[in-house]
PDB file of C-alpha atoms in Angstrom:
ATOM      1  CA  MET P   1       0.000   0.000   0.000  1.00 49.00           C
ATOM      2  CA  ASN P   2       1.304   3.452  -0.675  1.00 47.00           C
ATOM      3  CA  ARG P   3       1.796   5.879   2.225  1.00 46.00           C
ATOM      4  CA  ARG P   4      -1.020   8.232   1.256  1.00 45.00           C
ATOM      5  CA  LEU P   5      -3.584   5.427   1.050  1.00 41.00           C
ATOM      6  CA  LEU P   6      -2.386   4.077   4.394  1.00 44.00           C
ATOM      7  CA  SER P   7      -2.702   7.547   5.978  1.00 44.00           C
ATOM      8  CA  VAL P   8      -6.238   7.978   4.673  1.00 38.00           C
ATOM      9  CA  LEU P   9      -7.150   4.458   5.786  1.00 42.00           C
ATOM     10  CA  LEU P  10      -5.634   5.057   9.224  1.00 41.00           C
ATOM     11  CA  ALA P  11      -7.581   8.294   9.696  1.00 39.00           C
ATOM     12  CA  ALA P  12     -10.844   6.717   8.545  1.00 39.00           C
ATOM     13  CA  VAL P  13     -10.577   3.620  10.691  1.00 39.00           C
ATOM     14  CA  LEU P  14      -9.404   5.441  13.803  1.00 39.00           C
ATOM     15  CA  GLY P  15     -12.282   7.853  13.354  1.00 39.00           C
ATOM     16  CA  CYS P  16     -14.719   4.913  13.401  1.00 40.00           C
ATOM     17  CA  GLY P  17     -14.122   2.945  16.537  1.00 39.00           C
ATOM     18  CA  GLY P  18     -10.564   3.892  17.381  1.00 38.00           C
ATOM     19  CA  SER P  19     -11.284   4.984  20.929  1.00 35.00           C
ATOM     20  CA  GLN P  20      -9.196   3.350  23.589  1.00 36.00           C
ATOM     21  CA  ALA P  21     -10.474   0.884  26.146  1.00 40.00           C
ATOM     22  CA  ALA P  22      -8.559  -0.406  29.135  1.00 50.00           C
ATOM     23  CA  GLY P  23      -9.326  -4.038  28.509  1.00 57.00           C
ATOM     24  CA  VAL P  24     -11.928  -6.720  28.156  1.00 61.00           C
ATOM     25  CA  SER P  25     -14.495  -7.369  30.851  1.00 66.00           C
ATOM     26  CA  PRO P  26     -14.211 -10.771  32.544  1.00 59.00           C
ATOM     27  CA  GLN P  27     -17.317 -11.979  30.676  1.00 59.00           C
ATOM     28  CA  GLU P  28     -15.688 -11.158  27.344  1.00 82.00           C
ATOM     29  CA  LEU P  29     -12.317 -12.836  27.919  1.00 91.00           C
ATOM     30  CA  ALA P  30     -11.408 -15.412  25.319  1.00 96.00           C
ATOM     31  CA  THR P  31     -11.262 -18.658  27.281  1.00 96.00           C
ATOM     32  CA  THR P  32      -9.985 -20.697  24.325  1.00 97.00           C
ATOM     33  CA  PRO P  33      -7.545 -20.067  21.470  1.00 98.00           C
ATOM     34  CA  GLU P  34     -10.426 -20.355  18.991  1.00 98.00           C
ATOM     35  CA  ALA P  35     -12.470 -17.735  20.866  1.00 97.00           C
ATOM     36  CA  ALA P  36      -9.523 -15.330  20.708  1.00 98.00           C
ATOM     37  CA  VAL P  37      -9.351 -15.689  16.925  1.00 98.00           C
ATOM     38  CA  ARG P  38     -13.134 -15.360  16.532  1.00 98.00           C
ATOM     39  CA  ASN P  39     -13.244 -12.245  18.749  1.00 97.00           C
ATOM     40  CA  PHE P  40     -10.319 -10.698  16.889  1.00 98.00           C
ATOM     41  CA  MET P  41     -11.862 -11.438  13.486  1.00 97.00           C
ATOM     42  CA  GLN P  42     -15.236 -10.049  14.611  1.00 97.00           C
ATOM     43  CA  ALA P  43     -13.481  -6.820  15.608  1.00 97.00           C
ATOM     44  CA  VAL P  44     -11.837  -6.785  12.148  1.00 97.00           C
ATOM     45  CA  ALA P  45     -15.251  -7.203  10.495  1.00 96.00           C
ATOM     46  CA  ASP P  46     -16.660  -4.402  12.669  1.00 96.00           C
ATOM     47  CA  SER P  47     -13.709  -2.097  11.791  1.00 95.00           C
ATOM     48  CA  ASN P  48     -13.172  -1.712  15.531  1.00 97.00           C
ATOM     49  CA  ILE P  49      -9.455  -1.085  16.039  1.00 97.00           C
ATOM     50  CA  SER P  50      -9.838  -0.646  19.785  1.00 96.00           C
ATOM     51  CA  ARG P  51     -11.560  -4.018  20.107  1.00 96.00           C
ATOM     52  CA  MET P  52      -8.910  -5.628  17.877  1.00 97.00           C
ATOM     53  CA  GLY P  53      -6.304  -4.332  20.349  1.00 97.00           C
ATOM     54  CA  GLN P  54      -8.135  -6.065  23.187  1.00 97.00           C
ATOM     55  CA  PHE P  55      -7.564  -9.443  21.516  1.00 98.00           C
ATOM     56  CA  TRP P  56      -4.054  -8.810  20.096  1.00 98.00           C
ATOM     57  CA  GLY P  57      -0.827  -8.257  21.966  1.00 97.00           C
ATOM     58  CA  SER P  58       2.070  -9.991  23.672  1.00 96.00           C
ATOM     59  CA  ALA P  59       2.819 -12.069  26.746  1.00 94.00           C
ATOM     60  CA  SER P  60       2.535  -8.818  28.719  1.00 95.00           C
ATOM     61  CA  GLY P  61      -1.127  -8.519  27.715  1.00 96.00           C
ATOM     62  CA  PRO P  62      -3.404  -6.942  25.119  1.00 97.00           C
ATOM     63  CA  ALA P  63      -2.115  -3.938  23.177  1.00 97.00           C
ATOM     64  CA  THR P  64      -4.867  -1.703  24.571  1.00 96.00           C
ATOM     65  CA  VAL P  65      -3.578  -2.452  28.079  1.00 96.00           C
ATOM     66  CA  THR P  66       0.188  -2.413  27.481  1.00 96.00           C
ATOM     67  CA  ARG P  67       0.095   0.250  24.740  1.00 97.00           C
ATOM     68  CA  GLN P  68       2.855  -1.785  23.071  1.00 96.00           C
ATOM     69  CA  PRO P  69       4.291  -1.859  20.579  1.00 95.00           C
ATOM     70  CA  ALA P  70       4.234   1.921  20.278  1.00 96.00           C
ATOM     71  CA  ASP P  71       2.794   1.665  16.748  1.00 96.00           C
ATOM     72  CA  TYR P  72       0.203  -0.990  17.598  1.00 96.00           C
ATOM     73  CA  GLN P  73      -2.700   1.084  16.239  1.00 96.00           C
ATOM     74  CA  ASP P  74      -0.963   1.457  12.875  1.00 97.00           C
ATOM     75  CA  ARG P  75      -0.285  -2.285  12.772  1.00 97.00           C
ATOM     76  CA  LEU P  76      -3.916  -3.059  13.531  1.00 97.00           C
ATOM     77  CA  VAL P  77      -5.144  -0.658  10.844  1.00 97.00           C
ATOM     78  CA  VAL P  78      -2.994  -2.451   8.265  1.00 95.00           C
ATOM     79  CA  THR P  79      -4.168  -5.830   9.573  1.00 96.00           C
ATOM     80  CA  GLN P  80      -7.780  -4.700   9.291  1.00 96.00           C
ATOM     81  CA  ALA P  81      -7.179  -3.558   5.697  1.00 93.00           C
ATOM     82  CA  TYR P  82      -5.779  -6.986   4.787  1.00 91.00           C
ATOM     83  CA  LEU P  83      -8.464  -9.037   6.547  1.00 94.00           C
ATOM     84  CA  ARG P  84     -11.690  -7.094   6.118  1.00 88.00           C
ATOM     85  CA  GLN P  85     -14.245  -8.724   3.873  1.00 85.00           C
ATOM     86  CA  SER P  86     -12.336 -12.013   4.095  1.00 87.00           C
ATOM     87  CA  PRO P  87     -14.632 -14.803   5.189  1.00 92.00           C
ATOM     88  CA  PHE P  88     -12.749 -17.252   7.356  1.00 95.00           C
ATOM     89  CA  ARG P  89     -13.107 -20.698   8.831  1.00 97.00           C
ATOM     90  CA  LEU P  90     -11.216 -22.228  11.735  1.00 98.00           C
ATOM     91  CA  LEU P  91      -9.643 -25.491  10.635  1.00 98.00           C
ATOM     92  CA  ARG P  92      -7.806 -26.812  13.693  1.00 98.00           C
ATOM     93  CA  THR P  93      -5.723 -25.833  16.690  1.00 98.00           C
ATOM     94  CA  ASP P  94      -2.228 -27.192  17.189  1.00 97.00           C
ATOM     95  CA  PRO P  95       0.080 -26.925  20.203  1.00 96.00           C
ATOM     96  CA  LEU P  96       3.408 -25.255  19.584  1.00 96.00           C
ATOM     97  CA  PRO P  97       6.511 -27.272  20.517  1.00 95.00           C
ATOM     98  CA  ASN P  98       7.991 -26.313  23.898  1.00 95.00           C
ATOM     99  CA  GLN P  99       5.445 -23.489  24.350  1.00 95.00           C
ATOM    100  CA  ALA P 100       2.655 -24.701  26.622  1.00 94.00           C
ATOM    101  CA  ASP P 101       0.984 -21.271  26.703  1.00 96.00           C
ATOM    102  CA  ARG P 102       0.759 -20.907  22.883  1.00 98.00           C
ATOM    103  CA  ARG P 103      -1.280 -22.483  20.113  1.00 98.00           C
ATOM    104  CA  ALA P 104      -1.398 -22.165  16.334  1.00 98.00           C
ATOM    105  CA  VAL P 105      -4.971 -21.836  15.108  1.00 98.00           C
ATOM    106  CA  GLN P 106      -5.119 -22.755  11.424  1.00 98.00           C
ATOM    107  CA  VAL P 107      -7.521 -20.366   9.701  1.00 98.00           C
ATOM    108  CA  GLU P 108      -8.750 -20.637   6.133  1.00 97.00           C
ATOM    109  CA  PHE P 109      -9.306 -17.252   4.492  1.00 94.00           C
ATOM    110  CA  ASP P 110     -11.498 -16.979   1.414  1.00 91.00           C
ATOM    111  CA  ARG P 111     -10.986 -13.932  -0.788  1.00 85.00           C
ATOM    112  CA  VAL P 112     -11.935 -12.751  -4.237  1.00 81.00           C
ATOM    113  CA  ASP P 113      -9.336 -10.655  -6.027  1.00 79.00           C
ATOM    114  CA  LEU P 114      -9.975  -7.745  -8.384  1.00 79.00           C
ATOM    115  CA  ASP P 115     -10.129 -10.145 -11.326  1.00 81.00           C
ATOM    116  CA  GLY P 116     -12.929 -12.089  -9.635  1.00 82.00           C
ATOM    117  CA  LYS P 117     -10.626 -15.028  -8.971  1.00 84.00           C
ATOM    118  CA  ARG P 118     -11.258 -16.884  -5.725  1.00 86.00           C
ATOM    119  CA  CYS P 119      -8.345 -17.368  -3.285  1.00 84.00           C
ATOM    120  CA  THR P 120      -8.389 -19.764  -0.377  1.00 91.00           C
ATOM    121  CA  ARG P 121      -5.399 -19.772   1.923  1.00 93.00           C
ATOM    122  CA  ALA P 122      -4.777 -21.583   5.191  1.00 96.00           C
ATOM    123  CA  VAL P 123      -2.822 -19.370   7.557  1.00 97.00           C
ATOM    124  CA  PRO P 124      -1.652 -20.115  11.102  1.00 98.00           C
ATOM    125  CA  ILE P 125      -2.545 -17.515  13.710  1.00 98.00           C
ATOM    126  CA  THR P 126      -0.493 -17.740  16.894  1.00 98.00           C
ATOM    127  CA  VAL P 127      -2.391 -17.180  20.134  1.00 98.00           C
ATOM    128  CA  LEU P 128      -1.180 -17.242  23.712  1.00 97.00           C
ATOM    129  CA  ASN P 129      -2.697 -17.591  27.134  1.00 97.00           C
ATOM    130  CA  ALA P 130      -2.087 -14.165  28.681  1.00 96.00           C
ATOM    131  CA  GLY P 131      -3.290 -15.212  32.129  1.00 94.00           C
ATOM    132  CA  LYS P 132      -5.855 -12.772  33.526  1.00 94.00           C
ATOM    133  CA  HIS P 133      -6.303 -11.337  30.007  1.00 95.00           C
ATOM    134  CA  GLY P 134      -7.367 -14.687  28.531  1.00 96.00           C
ATOM    135  CA  TRP P 135      -6.193 -15.944  25.151  1.00 97.00           C
ATOM    136  CA  ILE P 136      -4.993 -13.261  22.699  1.00 98.00           C
ATOM    137  CA  VAL P 137      -3.650 -13.212  19.145  1.00 98.00           C
ATOM    138  CA  THR P 138       0.111 -12.634  18.974  1.00 97.00           C
ATOM    139  CA  GLY P 139       1.121 -13.550  15.463  1.00 96.00           C
ATOM    140  CA  LEU P 140      -0.318 -13.475  11.955  1.00 96.00           C
ATOM    141  CA  ASP P 141       1.650 -13.335   8.693  1.00 95.00           C
ATOM    142  CA  LEU P 142      -0.401 -11.051   6.449  1.00 93.00           C
ATOM    143  CA  ASN P 143       1.723 -12.016   3.438  1.00 91.00           C
ATOM    144  CA  GLN P 144       0.245 -15.504   3.649  1.00 93.00           C
ATOM    145  CA  VAL P 145      -3.287 -14.078   3.522  1.00 91.00           C
ATOM    146  CA  GLY P 146      -2.528 -12.103   0.370  1.00 87.00           C
ATOM    147  CA  THR P 147      -2.346  -8.429  -0.452  1.00 83.00           C
ATOM    148  CA  PRO P 148      -5.671  -6.647  -1.011  1.00 79.00           C
ATOM    149  CA  GLY P 149      -6.015  -5.372  -4.555  1.00 74.00           C
ATOM    150  CA  ARG P 150      -3.541  -7.810  -6.016  1.00 79.00           C
ATOM    151  CA  SER P 151      -4.103 -10.890  -8.080  1.00 79.00           C
ATOM    152  CA  CYS P 152      -4.490 -14.098  -6.102  1.00 77.00           C
ATOM    153  CA  SER P 153      -1.511 -15.552  -7.927  1.00 70.00           C
ATOM    154  CA  VAL P 154       0.813 -12.770  -6.721  1.00 56.00           C
ATOM    155  CA  THR P 155       2.499 -13.483  -3.407  1.00 52.00           C
ATOM    156  CA  ARG P 156       5.379 -11.780  -1.681  1.00 51.00           C
ATOM    157  CA  SER P 157       8.182 -13.728  -0.170  1.00 49.00           C
ATOM    158  CA  GLY P 158      10.266 -12.830   2.825  1.00 45.00           C
ATOM    159  CA  THR P 159       9.419 -10.396   5.598  1.00 41.00           C
TER     160      THR P 159
END
């Protein structure tokens, strides 16, 4: 994405649901890895960056609580741009070797590119048990999902 488009997108999304919240109420905590992914993806669908930050973060806790990384809002705006309007299906949950507090939730994303071609990609989303904060998303490779506005056959390597 070019910088100008990203700036416009950032302003638009933060203007619609970008207010900050301290955290998730105990009733809303994700008690399973799958619930964390579902809650995160629902926030993506709702264009609610603040809510996305409640279900994304690090071992220290959700981004809306830790305020880390410093650019977390920008990262979530880009993530929302990549994932919005992408129907998804949870395929399975796998433990990660030597990491009892983490799981890889395999998620199948279904997209249609600008040419009308259908793309289906299975992408692992890493989640962790953040203790009192419940399960939260910690890792997602957007390159594996595919770049919005590009042909399904075009993929980037690296990063």
